[in-house]
Amino acid sequence: MDLEPLAVRVWGEYACFTRPDMKVERVSYAVPPPSGARGMLEAIFWKPEFHWVVLETRVHRPIGYASFLRNEVQSKAAYSTARSWAESDGHFVAMENRTQRHTLALADVAYTIVAQVALRQGVDEHPAKYRDQFRRRVQRGQCHTQPYLGCREFAAYFGPADPGEPCIAESMDLGPMLYDLDYSREARAAPVFFPARLERGVVRYPAPEEVGLCF
């Protein structure tokens, strides 16, 4: 069944789609990877009966960067540890567990994400049911959780796409880009990459089966 793809416009002050090959410092991809784009769609609307297949991202503002140096703690907070503090009068001193990390983020971004709803195996519903729900939520500005542009502190605003909004004229090779994590082959998730290219402001993503993934 060939249905017209769905589209939503997202924008924000900053974005950081972290490259996994940068181990210490956070460095953003120039455009959202498929997993990042899908995360924004799922924040607006998601049901277990379907998954999102992202087709392309259109870039509407020039690609620019902003550099941040931030203080962060080195260890994750654990509920069991915090609970033990209440019983033993323990505490956590952030100054003793602090490190500085550099972030190279994108500044002043605006995208149109184009995607399709793909029903999961065994689901008998018609895709129009979920497509219409998504359109209504976008029109009303409703979401399950606040969408974000790569990092949770970089909130994404969203609204209906404008088919006539121009893309930037830039074209370039983006190199290997993370498509998603494959949980089917190994005990641990295996990253799957694909050669990405920006062509006159549009990056197109391969279908999941083209990179060996099955959702």
C-alpha positions as a printed NumPy array, in Angstrom:
array([[  0.   ,   0.   ,   0.   ],
       [  1.6  ,   3.257,  -1.16 ],
       [  0.587,   6.129,   1.124],
       [  1.826,   9.684,   1.009],
       [  4.603,  10.137,   3.595],
       [  3.887,  12.131,   6.73 ],
       [  5.9  ,  15.278,   7.461],
       [  6.471,  17.451,  10.528],
       [  8.577,  20.571,  10.982],
       [ 10.86 ,  20.689,  14.043],
       [ 13.127,  23.503,  15.145],
       [ 15.109,  24.732,  18.107],
       [ 17.892,  26.941,  19.395],
       [ 20.456,  24.144,  19.713],
       [ 20.838,  20.471,  18.746],
       [ 23.437,  17.797,  19.411],
       [ 23.17 ,  14.448,  17.63 ],
       [ 26.271,  12.943,  19.172],
       [ 28.637,  10.994,  16.959],
       [ 29.401,   7.612,  18.603],
       [ 32.98 ,   7.655,  17.265],
       [ 33.783,  10.601,  19.557],
       [ 34.5  ,   8.865,  22.873],
       [ 35.173,  11.772,  25.24 ],
       [ 33.806,  15.006,  23.824],
       [ 30.317,  15.407,  22.383],
       [ 30.457,  16.306,  18.693],
       [ 27.233,  16.514,  16.717],
       [ 26.455,  15.117,  13.294],
       [ 25.702,  17.895,  10.807],
       [ 22.125,  16.594,  10.432],
       [ 19.886,  14.273,  12.484],
       [ 20.601,  10.542,  12.069],
       [ 17.574,   8.261,  11.495],
       [ 17.408,   7.239,  15.159],
       [ 17.392,  10.884,  16.273],
       [ 14.651,  11.81 ,  13.82 ],
       [ 12.603,   8.786,  14.858],
       [ 12.944,   9.738,  18.52 ],
       [ 11.316,  13.097,  17.824],
       [  8.417,  11.42 ,  16.015],
       [  7.913,   8.917,  18.834],
       [  7.826,  11.753,  21.367],
       [  4.899,  13.252,  19.445],
       [  3.029,   9.999,  18.776],
       [  3.791,   6.308,  19.211],
       [  1.834,   3.091,  19.653],
       [  3.184,  -0.471,  20.028],
       [  1.24 ,  -1.499,  16.922],
       [  3.585,   0.347,  14.547],
       [  7.057,   1.771,  14.133],
       [  8.334,   4.821,  12.297],
       [ 10.403,   4.486,   9.13 ],
       [ 12.157,   7.808,   8.527],
       [ 12.635,   8.543,   4.836],
       [ 14.461,  11.88 ,   4.785],
       [ 15.279,  15.066,   6.655],
       [ 15.128,  18.463,   4.957],
       [ 17.449,  21.13 ,   6.351],
       [ 15.99 ,  24.644,   6.268],
       [ 18.641,  26.718,   8.036],
       [ 22.397,  26.958,   7.381],
       [ 24.475,  24.425,   9.305],
       [ 26.268,  26.29 ,  12.081],
       [ 27.947,  25.208,  15.293],
       [ 28.169,  26.394,  18.894],
       [ 30.742,  25.294,  21.455],
       [ 29.961,  24.65 ,  25.14 ],
       [ 32.097,  23.704,  28.128],
       [ 29.988,  22.227,  30.917],
       [ 30.49 ,  20.773,  34.361],
       [ 29.13 ,  17.224,  34.666],
       [ 29.297,  14.499,  37.295],
       [ 31.234,  11.36 ,  36.367],
       [ 28.913,   8.725,  37.855],
       [ 25.217,   7.964,  37.452],
       [ 22.784,   8.357,  40.312],
       [ 21.485,   5.044,  41.666],
       [ 18.233,   4.811,  43.621],
       [ 19.64 ,   2.166,  45.982],
       [ 22.626,   4.379,  46.833],
       [ 20.466,   7.428,  47.509],
       [ 18.174,   5.338,  49.7  ],
       [ 21.107,   4.117,  51.765],
       [ 22.141,   7.725,  52.436],
       [ 18.827,   8.35 ,  54.201],
       [ 19.518,   5.407,  56.509],
       [ 23.206,   6.039,  57.144],
       [ 23.314,   9.847,  56.98 ],
       [ 25.393,   9.619,  53.802],
       [ 25.698,  12.269,  51.139],
       [ 27.009,  13.075,  47.675],
       [ 29.473,  15.884,  46.986],
       [ 29.219,  16.96 ,  43.35 ],
       [ 32.455,  18.985,  43.538],
       [ 34.414,  15.789,  44.255],
       [ 32.847,  13.89 ,  41.351],
       [ 32.872,  16.595,  38.707],
       [ 34.482,  16.795,  35.302],
       [ 34.374,  19.265,  32.428],
       [ 33.188,  18.092,  29.011],
       [ 33.179,  19.943,  25.734],
       [ 30.131,  19.904,  23.436],
       [ 30.164,  20.955,  19.793],
       [ 26.467,  21.431,  19.049],
       [ 24.412,  22.739,  16.143],
       [ 22.942,  26.221,  16.475],
       [ 19.589,  27.578,  15.243],
       [ 18.236,  24.501,  13.484],
       [ 15.03 ,  23.8  ,  11.55 ],
       [ 14.135,  20.536,   9.813],
       [ 11.256,  18.809,   8.105],
       [ 11.186,  15.109,   8.963],
       [  9.478,  12.876,   6.398],
       [  8.443,   9.377,   7.496],
       [  5.99 ,   6.526,   7.079],
       [  3.977,   4.497,   9.581],
       [  4.863,   0.78 ,   9.275],
       [  2.527,  -1.652,  11.027],
       [  4.101,  -4.472,  12.974],
       [  3.529,  -8.07 ,  12.009],
       [  0.123,  -9.382,  13.045],
       [ -1.546,  -5.956,  13.368],
       [ -4.823,  -5.78 ,  11.429],
       [ -5.544,  -2.079,  11.844],
       [ -5.443,   0.276,   8.865],
       [ -2.444,   2.663,   8.834],
       [ -4.824,   5.602,   8.294],
       [ -5.897,   5.284,  11.942],
       [ -2.424,   6.145,  13.222],
       [ -1.635,   8.616,  10.441],
       [ -4.71 ,  10.68 ,  11.274],
       [ -3.902,  10.633,  14.989],
       [ -0.395,  11.871,  14.243],
       [ -1.668,  14.703,  12.04 ],
       [ -4.122,  15.836,  14.727],
       [ -1.456,  15.838,  17.417],
       [  0.914,  17.884,  15.266],
       [ -1.854,  20.366,  14.451],
       [ -2.722,  20.775,  18.143],
       [  0.877,  20.787,  19.387],
       [  0.314,  17.668,  21.504],
       [  3.047,  15.203,  22.432],
       [  3.633,  12.304,  24.834],
       [  6.921,  13.819,  26.005],
       [  8.716,  16.976,  24.977],
       [ 10.682,  16.204,  21.785],
       [ 14.362,  17.067,  21.948],
       [ 17.105,  17.624,  19.419],
       [ 19.61 ,  14.921,  20.328],
       [ 20.106,  15.936,  23.976],
       [ 17.247,  16.393,  26.42 ],
       [ 18.314,  19.918,  27.331],
       [ 17.833,  21.005,  23.702],
       [ 14.04 ,  21.111,  23.414],
       [ 12.441,  20.765,  19.981],
       [  9.397,  22.738,  18.91 ],
       [  7.188,  21.254,  16.23 ],
       [  4.305,  22.058,  13.923],
       [  2.826,  21.267,  10.508],
       [  5.321,  21.097,   7.643],
       [  5.292,  23.752,   4.934],
       [  5.802,  22.012,   1.546],
       [  7.004,  25.279,   0.041],
       [  9.704,  26.027,   2.627],
       [ 13.076,  26.04 ,   0.847],
       [ 15.991,  23.828,   1.866],
       [ 19.564,  25.023,   2.026],
       [ 21.492,  24.631,  -1.23 ],
       [ 24.458,  22.852,   0.369],
       [ 25.587,  19.352,  -0.688],
       [ 28.297,  17.266,   0.959],
       [ 29.302,  13.768,   2.019],
       [ 28.557,  13.211,   5.693],
       [ 30.574,   9.997,   6.047],
       [ 29.419,   6.939,   8.002],
       [ 26.301,   7.801,  10.023],
       [ 24.658,   5.742,  12.747],
       [ 21.401,   4.266,  11.484],
       [ 20.293,   2.419,  14.614],
       [ 21.221,  -0.31 ,  17.075],
       [ 20.675,  -3.942,  16.103],
       [ 19.523,  -6.095,  19.03 ],
       [ 18.808,  -9.238,  16.994],
       [ 22.262, -10.688,  16.335],
       [ 24.279, -10.375,  19.513],
       [ 23.783, -10.267,  23.249],
       [ 24.832,  -6.63 ,  23.134],
       [ 23.397,  -4.043,  20.753],
       [ 25.449,  -3.691,  17.58 ],
       [ 25.596,  -0.267,  15.887],
       [ 24.596,  -0.168,  12.215],
       [ 26.051,   2.547,   9.963],
       [ 25.348,   3.746,   6.441],
       [ 27.104,   6.22 ,   4.089],
       [ 25.178,   9.481,   4.437],
       [ 25.088,  12.376,   2.005],
       [ 23.436,  15.784,   2.09 ],
       [ 22.112,  16.628,  -1.373],
       [ 20.891,  20.218,  -1.795],
       [ 19.741,  20.361,   1.795],
       [ 18.134,  16.916,   1.941],
       [ 19.56 ,  13.754,   3.505],
       [ 17.776,  10.541,   2.496],
       [ 17.927,   7.413,   4.624],
       [ 17.926,   3.806,   3.38 ],
       [ 15.086,   1.464,   4.289],
       [ 15.721,  -0.706,   7.386],
       [ 16.005,  -3.884,   5.286],
       [ 18.686,  -2.23 ,   3.136],
       [ 20.984,  -2.033,   6.175],
       [ 19.992,  -5.436,   7.527],
       [ 17.555,  -4.312,  10.222],
       [ 14.147,  -5.745,  11.011],
       [ 11.9  ,  -3.909,  13.467]])
